């Protein structure tokens, strides 16, 4: 390992210390984990989820729509909206 100095503002230091305490590790370990996560070449779960959402956008544009007539649920929702 190589030693590296970082200058952090008070907000960053506080957040880093809180995260370190919550994970039961040192401040340096949290920094190393965050750097590893940001440099990872594999997409994160969030990236994968966002890609799936993006690729599905507009998938149902040609799907037939379901028309609902007045029913008890619609009447209930209308009564709530009018309050």
PDB file of N, CA and C in Angstrom:
ATOM      1  N   UNK A   1       0.842  -1.183   0.000  1.00  0.00           N
ATOM      2  CA  UNK A   1       0.000   0.000   0.000  1.00  0.00           C
ATOM      3  C   UNK A   1       0.881   1.237   0.000  1.00  0.00           C
ATOM      4  N   UNK A   2       0.337   2.279  -0.596  1.00  0.00           N
ATOM      5  CA  UNK A   2       1.029   3.563  -0.594  1.00  0.00           C
ATOM      6  C   UNK A   2       0.224   4.551   0.233  1.00  0.00           C
ATOM      7  N   UNK A   3       0.923   5.365   0.954  1.00  0.00           N
ATOM      8  CA  UNK A   3       0.270   6.383   1.775  1.00  0.00           C
ATOM      9  C   UNK A   3      -0.171   7.540   0.882  1.00  0.00           C
ATOM     10  N   UNK A   4      -1.386   8.020   1.124  1.00  0.00           N
ATOM     11  CA  UNK A   4      -1.936   9.149   0.366  1.00  0.00           C
ATOM     12  C   UNK A   4      -2.624  10.088   1.340  1.00  0.00           C
ATOM     13  N   UNK A   5      -2.404  11.373   1.185  1.00  0.00           N
ATOM     14  CA  UNK A   5      -3.078  12.371   2.013  1.00  0.00           C
ATOM     15  C   UNK A   5      -4.225  12.983   1.227  1.00  0.00           C
ATOM     16  N   UNK A   6      -5.343  13.164   1.903  1.00  0.00           N
ATOM     17  CA  UNK A   6      -6.520  13.788   1.300  1.00  0.00           C
ATOM     18  C   UNK A   6      -6.957  14.957   2.165  1.00  0.00           C
ATOM     19  N   UNK A   7      -7.443  15.984   1.524  1.00  0.00           N
ATOM     20  CA  UNK A   7      -8.023  17.104   2.243  1.00  0.00           C
ATOM     21  C   UNK A   7      -9.531  17.038   2.058  1.00  0.00           C
ATOM     22  N   UNK A   8     -10.244  16.906   3.165  1.00  0.00           N
ATOM     23  CA  UNK A   8     -11.694  16.799   3.144  1.00  0.00           C
ATOM     24  C   UNK A   8     -12.302  17.954   3.917  1.00  0.00           C
ATOM     25  N   UNK A   9     -13.473  18.398   3.481  1.00  0.00           N
ATOM     26  CA  UNK A   9     -14.141  19.432   4.267  1.00  0.00           C
ATOM     27  C   UNK A   9     -14.840  18.767   5.459  1.00  0.00           C
ATOM     28  N   UNK A  10     -15.372  19.577   6.336  1.00  0.00           N
ATOM     29  CA  UNK A  10     -15.971  19.075   7.583  1.00  0.00           C
ATOM     30  C   UNK A  10     -17.130  18.111   7.305  1.00  0.00           C
ATOM     31  N   UNK A  11     -17.954  18.423   6.336  1.00  0.00           N
ATOM     32  CA  UNK A  11     -19.107  17.576   5.993  1.00  0.00           C
ATOM     33  C   UNK A  11     -18.637  16.208   5.514  1.00  0.00           C
ATOM     34  N   UNK A  12     -17.632  16.186   4.675  1.00  0.00           N
ATOM     35  CA  UNK A  12     -17.099  14.920   4.150  1.00  0.00           C
ATOM     36  C   UNK A  12     -16.478  14.083   5.269  1.00  0.00           C
ATOM     37  N   UNK A  13     -15.734  14.744   6.144  1.00  0.00           N
ATOM     38  CA  UNK A  13     -15.089  14.043   7.247  1.00  0.00           C
ATOM     39  C   UNK A  13     -16.125  13.437   8.180  1.00  0.00           C
ATOM     40  N   UNK A  14     -17.151  14.201   8.498  1.00  0.00           N
ATOM     41  CA  UNK A  14     -18.217  13.711   9.373  1.00  0.00           C
ATOM     42  C   UNK A  14     -18.932  12.517   8.754  1.00  0.00           C
ATOM     43  N   UNK A  15     -19.285  12.627   7.478  1.00  0.00           N
ATOM     44  CA  UNK A  15     -19.980  11.535   6.796  1.00  0.00           C
ATOM     45  C   UNK A  15     -19.090  10.296   6.722  1.00  0.00           C
ATOM     46  N   UNK A  16     -17.830  10.489   6.452  1.00  0.00           N
ATOM     47  CA  UNK A  16     -16.886   9.381   6.365  1.00  0.00           C
ATOM     48  C   UNK A  16     -16.747   8.684   7.718  1.00  0.00           C
ATOM     49  N   UNK A  17     -16.638   9.461   8.788  1.00  0.00           N
ATOM     50  CA  UNK A  17     -16.518   8.891  10.131  1.00  0.00           C
ATOM     51  C   UNK A  17     -17.785   8.130  10.527  1.00  0.00           C
ATOM     52  N   UNK A  18     -18.942   8.668  10.179  1.00  0.00           N
ATOM     53  CA  UNK A  18     -20.197   7.972  10.493  1.00  0.00           C
ATOM     54  C   UNK A  18     -20.273   6.638   9.768  1.00  0.00           C
ATOM     55  N   UNK A  19     -19.892   6.630   8.503  1.00  0.00           N
ATOM     56  CA  UNK A  19     -19.905   5.401   7.718  1.00  0.00           C
ATOM     57  C   UNK A  19     -18.901   4.391   8.278  1.00  0.00           C
ATOM     58  N   UNK A  20     -17.738   4.856   8.659  1.00  0.00           N
ATOM     59  CA  UNK A  20     -16.710   3.974   9.225  1.00  0.00           C
ATOM     60  C   UNK A  20     -17.199   3.343  10.523  1.00  0.00           C
ATOM     61  N   UNK A  21     -17.816   4.153  11.383  1.00  0.00           N
ATOM     62  CA  UNK A  21     -18.347   3.619  12.641  1.00  0.00           C
ATOM     63  C   UNK A  21     -19.435   2.591  12.368  1.00  0.00           C
ATOM     64  N   UNK A  22     -20.339   2.892  11.436  1.00  0.00           N
ATOM     65  CA  UNK A  22     -21.453   1.989  11.122  1.00  0.00           C
ATOM     66  C   UNK A  22     -20.954   0.657  10.570  1.00  0.00           C
ATOM     67  N   UNK A  23     -19.878   0.693   9.805  1.00  0.00           N
ATOM     68  CA  UNK A  23     -19.332  -0.531   9.210  1.00  0.00           C
ATOM     69  C   UNK A  23     -18.282  -1.187  10.090  1.00  0.00           C
ATOM     70  N   UNK A  24     -17.876  -0.502  11.163  1.00  0.00           N
ATOM     71  CA  UNK A  24     -16.893  -1.065  12.085  1.00  0.00           C
ATOM     72  C   UNK A  24     -15.498  -1.179  11.493  1.00  0.00           C
ATOM     73  N   UNK A  25     -15.164  -0.215  10.637  1.00  0.00           N
ATOM     74  CA  UNK A  25     -13.843  -0.213   9.995  1.00  0.00           C
ATOM     75  C   UNK A  25     -13.228   1.176  10.135  1.00  0.00           C
ATOM     76  N   UNK A  26     -11.986   1.280   9.695  1.00  0.00           N
ATOM     77  CA  UNK A  26     -11.293   2.566   9.775  1.00  0.00           C
ATOM     78  C   UNK A  26     -11.774   3.509   8.663  1.00  0.00           C
ATOM     79  N   UNK A  27     -11.478   4.774   8.859  1.00  0.00           N
ATOM     80  CA  UNK A  27     -11.773   5.771   7.833  1.00  0.00           C
ATOM     81  C   UNK A  27     -11.054   5.418   6.535  1.00  0.00           C
ATOM     82  N   UNK A  28      -9.812   4.983   6.633  1.00  0.00           N
ATOM     83  CA  UNK A  28      -9.031   4.620   5.449  1.00  0.00           C
ATOM     84  C   UNK A  28      -9.662   3.454   4.695  1.00  0.00           C
ATOM     85  N   UNK A  29     -10.196   2.471   5.429  1.00  0.00           N
ATOM     86  CA  UNK A  29     -10.837   1.323   4.776  1.00  0.00           C
ATOM     87  C   UNK A  29     -12.082   1.755   4.014  1.00  0.00           C
ATOM     88  N   UNK A  30     -12.833   2.668   4.579  1.00  0.00           N
ATOM     89  CA  UNK A  30     -14.019   3.179   3.874  1.00  0.00           C
ATOM     90  C   UNK A  30     -13.597   3.863   2.581  1.00  0.00           C
ATOM     91  N   UNK A  31     -12.558   4.678   2.636  1.00  0.00           N
ATOM     92  CA  UNK A  31     -12.065   5.369   1.441  1.00  0.00           C
ATOM     93  C   UNK A  31     -11.626   4.342   0.395  1.00  0.00           C
ATOM     94  N   UNK A  32     -10.874   3.313   0.824  1.00  0.00           N
ATOM     95  CA  UNK A  32     -10.431   2.281  -0.130  1.00  0.00           C
ATOM     96  C   UNK A  32     -11.618   1.571  -0.774  1.00  0.00           C
ATOM     97  N   UNK A  33     -12.638   1.240   0.018  1.00  0.00           N
ATOM     98  CA  UNK A  33     -13.827   0.569  -0.525  1.00  0.00           C
ATOM     99  C   UNK A  33     -14.562   1.455  -1.526  1.00  0.00           C
ATOM    100  N   UNK A  34     -14.704   2.731  -1.184  1.00  0.00           N
ATOM    101  CA  UNK A  34     -15.388   3.656  -2.090  1.00  0.00           C
ATOM    102  C   UNK A  34     -14.619   3.820  -3.395  1.00  0.00           C
ATOM    103  N   UNK A  35     -13.313   3.890  -3.304  1.00  0.00           N
ATOM    104  CA  UNK A  35     -12.494   3.999  -4.516  1.00  0.00           C
ATOM    105  C   UNK A  35     -12.619   2.726  -5.350  1.00  0.00           C
ATOM    106  N   UNK A  36     -12.529   1.563  -4.701  1.00  0.00           N
ATOM    107  CA  UNK A  36     -12.680   0.296  -5.431  1.00  0.00           C
ATOM    108  C   UNK A  36     -14.032   0.227  -6.137  1.00  0.00           C
ATOM    109  N   UNK A  37     -15.079   0.640  -5.440  1.00  0.00           N
ATOM    110  CA  UNK A  37     -16.432   0.608  -6.011  1.00  0.00           C
ATOM    111  C   UNK A  37     -16.532   1.536  -7.220  1.00  0.00           C
ATOM    112  N   UNK A  38     -15.935   2.704  -7.133  1.00  0.00           N
ATOM    113  CA  UNK A  38     -16.025   3.661  -8.243  1.00  0.00           C
ATOM    114  C   UNK A  38     -15.159   3.253  -9.423  1.00  0.00           C
ATOM    115  N   UNK A  39     -14.121   2.457  -9.187  1.00  0.00           N
ATOM    116  CA  UNK A  39     -13.234   2.026 -10.263  1.00  0.00           C
ATOM    117  C   UNK A  39     -13.613   0.665 -10.842  1.00  0.00           C
ATOM    118  N   UNK A  40     -14.622   0.036 -10.268  1.00  0.00           N
ATOM    119  CA  UNK A  40     -15.021  -1.301 -10.720  1.00  0.00           C
ATOM    120  C   UNK A  40     -15.441  -1.263 -12.184  1.00  0.00           C
ATOM    121  N   UNK A  41     -15.062  -2.293 -12.904  1.00  0.00           N
ATOM    122  CA  UNK A  41     -15.418  -2.359 -14.323  1.00  0.00           C
ATOM    123  C   UNK A  41     -16.763  -3.032 -14.529  1.00  0.00           C
ATOM    124  N   UNK A  42     -17.214  -3.835 -13.562  1.00  0.00           N
ATOM    125  CA  UNK A  42     -18.518  -4.476 -13.681  1.00  0.00           C
ATOM    126  C   UNK A  42     -19.599  -3.491 -13.266  1.00  0.00           C
ATOM    127  N   UNK A  43     -20.734  -3.506 -13.960  1.00  0.00           N
ATOM    128  CA  UNK A  43     -21.803  -2.590 -13.576  1.00  0.00           C
ATOM    129  C   UNK A  43     -22.378  -2.952 -12.204  1.00  0.00           C
ATOM    130  N   UNK A  44     -22.778  -1.947 -11.466  1.00  0.00           N
ATOM    131  CA  UNK A  44     -23.386  -2.176 -10.161  1.00  0.00           C
ATOM    132  C   UNK A  44     -24.823  -2.651 -10.355  1.00  0.00           C
ATOM    133  N   UNK A  45     -25.441  -3.089  -9.261  1.00  0.00           N
ATOM    134  CA  UNK A  45     -26.848  -3.494  -9.328  1.00  0.00           C
ATOM    135  C   UNK A  45     -27.707  -2.321  -9.792  1.00  0.00           C
ATOM    136  N   UNK A  46     -27.383  -1.141  -9.313  1.00  0.00           N
ATOM    137  CA  UNK A  46     -28.141   0.035  -9.719  1.00  0.00           C
ATOM    138  C   UNK A  46     -28.005   0.273 -11.212  1.00  0.00           C
ATOM    139  N   UNK A  47     -26.780   0.185 -11.734  1.00  0.00           N
ATOM    140  CA  UNK A  47     -26.570   0.367 -13.166  1.00  0.00           C
ATOM    141  C   UNK A  47     -27.363  -0.652 -13.974  1.00  0.00           C
ATOM    142  N   UNK A  48     -27.364  -1.906 -13.512  1.00  0.00           N
ATOM    143  CA  UNK A  48     -28.096  -2.964 -14.199  1.00  0.00           C
ATOM    144  C   UNK A  48     -29.593  -2.692 -14.165  1.00  0.00           C
ATOM    145  N   UNK A  49     -30.099  -2.281 -13.001  1.00  0.00           N
ATOM    146  CA  UNK A  49     -31.526  -1.966 -12.878  1.00  0.00           C
ATOM    147  C   UNK A  49     -31.917  -0.791 -13.768  1.00  0.00           C
ATOM    148  N   UNK A  50     -31.089   0.252 -13.768  1.00  0.00           N
ATOM    149  CA  UNK A  50     -31.389   1.416 -14.598  1.00  0.00           C
ATOM    150  C   UNK A  50     -31.355   1.067 -16.083  1.00  0.00           C
ATOM    151  N   UNK A  51     -30.447   0.207 -16.481  1.00  0.00           N
ATOM    152  CA  UNK A  51     -30.381  -0.227 -17.884  1.00  0.00           C
ATOM    153  C   UNK A  51     -31.636  -0.999 -18.264  1.00  0.00           C
ATOM    154  N   UNK A  52     -32.118  -1.850 -17.365  1.00  0.00           N
ATOM    155  CA  UNK A  52     -33.340  -2.614 -17.638  1.00  0.00           C
ATOM    156  C   UNK A  52     -34.544  -1.690 -17.767  1.00  0.00           C
ATOM    157  N   UNK A  53     -34.625  -0.710 -16.901  1.00  0.00           N
ATOM    158  CA  UNK A  53     -35.729   0.248 -16.962  1.00  0.00           C
ATOM    159  C   UNK A  53     -35.658   1.040 -18.262  1.00  0.00           C
ATOM    160  N   UNK A  54     -34.465   1.501 -18.592  1.00  0.00           N
ATOM    161  CA  UNK A  54     -34.279   2.281 -19.819  1.00  0.00           C
ATOM    162  C   UNK A  54     -34.647   1.470 -21.056  1.00  0.00           C
ATOM    163  N   UNK A  55     -34.229   0.219 -21.105  1.00  0.00           N
ATOM    164  CA  UNK A  55     -34.499  -0.593 -22.294  1.00  0.00           C
ATOM    165  C   UNK A  55     -35.965  -0.978 -22.406  1.00  0.00           C
ATOM    166  N   UNK A  56     -36.706  -0.947 -21.286  1.00  0.00           N
ATOM    167  CA  UNK A  56     -38.121  -1.308 -21.344  1.00  0.00           C
ATOM    168  C   UNK A  56     -39.025  -0.103 -21.615  1.00  0.00           C
ATOM    169  N   UNK A  57     -38.453   1.090 -21.602  1.00  0.00           N
ATOM    170  CA  UNK A  57     -39.262   2.288 -21.806  1.00  0.00           C
ATOM    171  C   UNK A  57     -39.961   2.234 -23.161  1.00  0.00           C
ATOM    172  N   UNK A  58     -41.261   2.426 -23.148  1.00  0.00           N
ATOM    173  CA  UNK A  58     -42.040   2.426 -24.382  1.00  0.00           C
ATOM    174  C   UNK A  58     -42.428   1.048 -24.871  1.00  0.00           C
ATOM    175  N   UNK A  59     -42.114   0.005 -24.110  1.00  0.00           N
ATOM    176  CA  UNK A  59     -42.394  -1.362 -24.551  1.00  0.00           C
ATOM    177  C   UNK A  59     -43.887  -1.612 -24.728  1.00  0.00           C
ATOM    178  N   UNK A  60     -44.722  -0.940 -23.985  1.00  0.00           N
ATOM    179  CA  UNK A  60     -46.162  -1.179 -24.055  1.00  0.00           C
ATOM    180  C   UNK A  60     -46.907  -0.115 -24.848  1.00  0.00           C
ATOM    181  N   UNK A  61     -46.183   0.654 -25.627  1.00  0.00           N
ATOM    182  CA  UNK A  61     -46.825   1.752 -26.336  1.00  0.00           C
ATOM    183  C   UNK A  61     -47.917   1.261 -27.294  1.00  0.00           C
ATOM    184  N   UNK A  62     -47.743   0.079 -27.872  1.00  0.00           N
ATOM    185  CA  UNK A  62     -48.736  -0.453 -28.798  1.00  0.00           C
ATOM    186  C   UNK A  62     -49.685  -1.452 -28.153  1.00  0.00           C
ATOM    187  N   UNK A  63     -49.559  -1.650 -26.868  1.00  0.00           N
ATOM    188  CA  UNK A  63     -50.429  -2.607 -26.178  1.00  0.00           C
ATOM    189  C   UNK A  63     -51.834  -2.039 -26.080  1.00  0.00           C
ATOM    190  N   UNK A  64     -52.841  -2.896 -26.209  1.00  0.00           N
ATOM    191  CA  UNK A  64     -54.208  -2.402 -26.088  1.00  0.00           C
ATOM    192  C   UNK A  64     -54.470  -1.896 -24.671  1.00  0.00           C
ATOM    193  N   UNK A  65     -55.208  -0.843 -24.568  1.00  0.00           N
ATOM    194  CA  UNK A  65     -55.519  -0.287 -23.255  1.00  0.00           C
ATOM    195  C   UNK A  65     -56.781  -0.937 -22.716  1.00  0.00           C
ATOM    196  N   UNK A  66     -56.840  -1.029 -21.424  1.00  0.00           N
ATOM    197  CA  UNK A  66     -58.008  -1.601 -20.764  1.00  0.00           C
ATOM    198  C   UNK A  66     -58.908  -0.457 -20.361  1.00  0.00           C
ATOM    199  N   UNK A  67     -60.112  -0.480 -20.827  1.00  0.00           N
ATOM    200  CA  UNK A  67     -61.096   0.545 -20.465  1.00  0.00           C
ATOM    201  C   UNK A  67     -61.917   0.041 -19.294  1.00  0.00           C
ATOM    202  N   UNK A  68     -62.008   0.848 -18.302  1.00  0.00           N
ATOM    203  CA  UNK A  68     -62.796   0.477 -17.132  1.00  0.00           C
ATOM    204  C   UNK A  68     -64.034   1.342 -17.075  1.00  0.00           C
ATOM    205  N   UNK A  69     -65.104   0.708 -16.786  1.00  0.00           N
ATOM    206  CA  UNK A  69     -66.331   1.447 -16.579  1.00  0.00           C
ATOM    207  C   UNK A  69     -66.443   1.856 -15.125  1.00  0.00           C
ATOM    208  N   UNK A  70     -67.465   2.613 -14.804  1.00  0.00           N
ATOM    209  CA  UNK A  70     -67.664   3.005 -13.408  1.00  0.00           C
ATOM    210  C   UNK A  70     -67.839   1.762 -12.533  1.00  0.00           C
ATOM    211  N   UNK A  71     -67.143   1.722 -11.431  1.00  0.00           N
ATOM    212  CA  UNK A  71     -67.300   0.639 -10.472  1.00  0.00           C
ATOM    213  C   UNK A  71     -67.139   1.211  -9.069  1.00  0.00           C
ATOM    214  N   UNK A  72     -67.208   0.356  -8.072  1.00  0.00           N
ATOM    215  CA  UNK A  72     -67.130   0.840  -6.686  1.00  0.00           C
ATOM    216  C   UNK A  72     -65.779   1.484  -6.390  1.00  0.00           C
ATOM    217  N   UNK A  73     -64.723   0.916  -6.940  1.00  0.00           N
ATOM    218  CA  UNK A  73     -63.395   1.472  -6.689  1.00  0.00           C
ATOM    219  C   UNK A  73     -63.274   2.868  -7.285  1.00  0.00           C
ATOM    220  N   UNK A  74     -63.732   3.034  -8.526  1.00  0.00           N
ATOM    221  CA  UNK A  74     -63.679   4.346  -9.169  1.00  0.00           C
ATOM    222  C   UNK A  74     -64.500   5.357  -8.383  1.00  0.00           C
ATOM    223  N   UNK A  75     -65.675   4.938  -7.913  1.00  0.00           N
ATOM    224  CA  UNK A  75     -66.521   5.834  -7.123  1.00  0.00           C
ATOM    225  C   UNK A  75     -65.833   6.218  -5.822  1.00  0.00           C
ATOM    226  N   UNK A  76     -65.180   5.270  -5.195  1.00  0.00           N
ATOM    227  CA  UNK A  76     -64.456   5.549  -3.952  1.00  0.00           C
ATOM    228  C   UNK A  76     -63.322   6.552  -4.203  1.00  0.00           C
ATOM    229  N   UNK A  77     -62.545   6.332  -5.268  1.00  0.00           N
ATOM    230  CA  UNK A  77     -61.453   7.253  -5.586  1.00  0.00           C
ATOM    231  C   UNK A  77     -61.970   8.642  -5.896  1.00  0.00           C
ATOM    232  N   UNK A  78     -63.095   8.732  -6.623  1.00  0.00           N
ATOM    233  CA  UNK A  78     -63.698  10.038  -6.910  1.00  0.00           C
ATOM    234  C   UNK A  78     -64.121  10.739  -5.626  1.00  0.00           C
ATOM    235  N   UNK A  79     -64.694   9.978  -4.684  1.00  0.00           N
ATOM    236  CA  UNK A  79     -65.141  10.600  -3.441  1.00  0.00           C
ATOM    237  C   UNK A  79     -63.946  11.113  -2.634  1.00  0.00           C
ATOM    238  N   UNK A  80     -62.841  10.410  -2.660  1.00  0.00           N
ATOM    239  CA  UNK A  80     -61.641  10.857  -1.940  1.00  0.00           C
ATOM    240  C   UNK A  80     -61.079  12.118  -2.589  1.00  0.00           C
ATOM    241  N   UNK A  81     -61.053  12.127  -3.883  1.00  0.00           N
ATOM    242  CA  UNK A  81     -60.495  13.271  -4.618  1.00  0.00           C
ATOM    243  C   UNK A  81     -61.291  14.540  -4.350  1.00  0.00           C
ATOM    244  N   UNK A  82     -62.582  14.408  -4.147  1.00  0.00           N
ATOM    245  CA  UNK A  82     -63.442  15.594  -3.958  1.00  0.00           C
ATOM    246  C   UNK A  82     -63.358  16.172  -2.554  1.00  0.00           C
ATOM    247  N   UNK A  83     -62.798  15.453  -1.621  1.00  0.00           N
ATOM    248  CA  UNK A  83     -62.753  15.923  -0.217  1.00  0.00           C
ATOM    249  C   UNK A  83     -61.856  17.104  -0.067  1.00  0.00           C
TER     250      UNK A  83
END
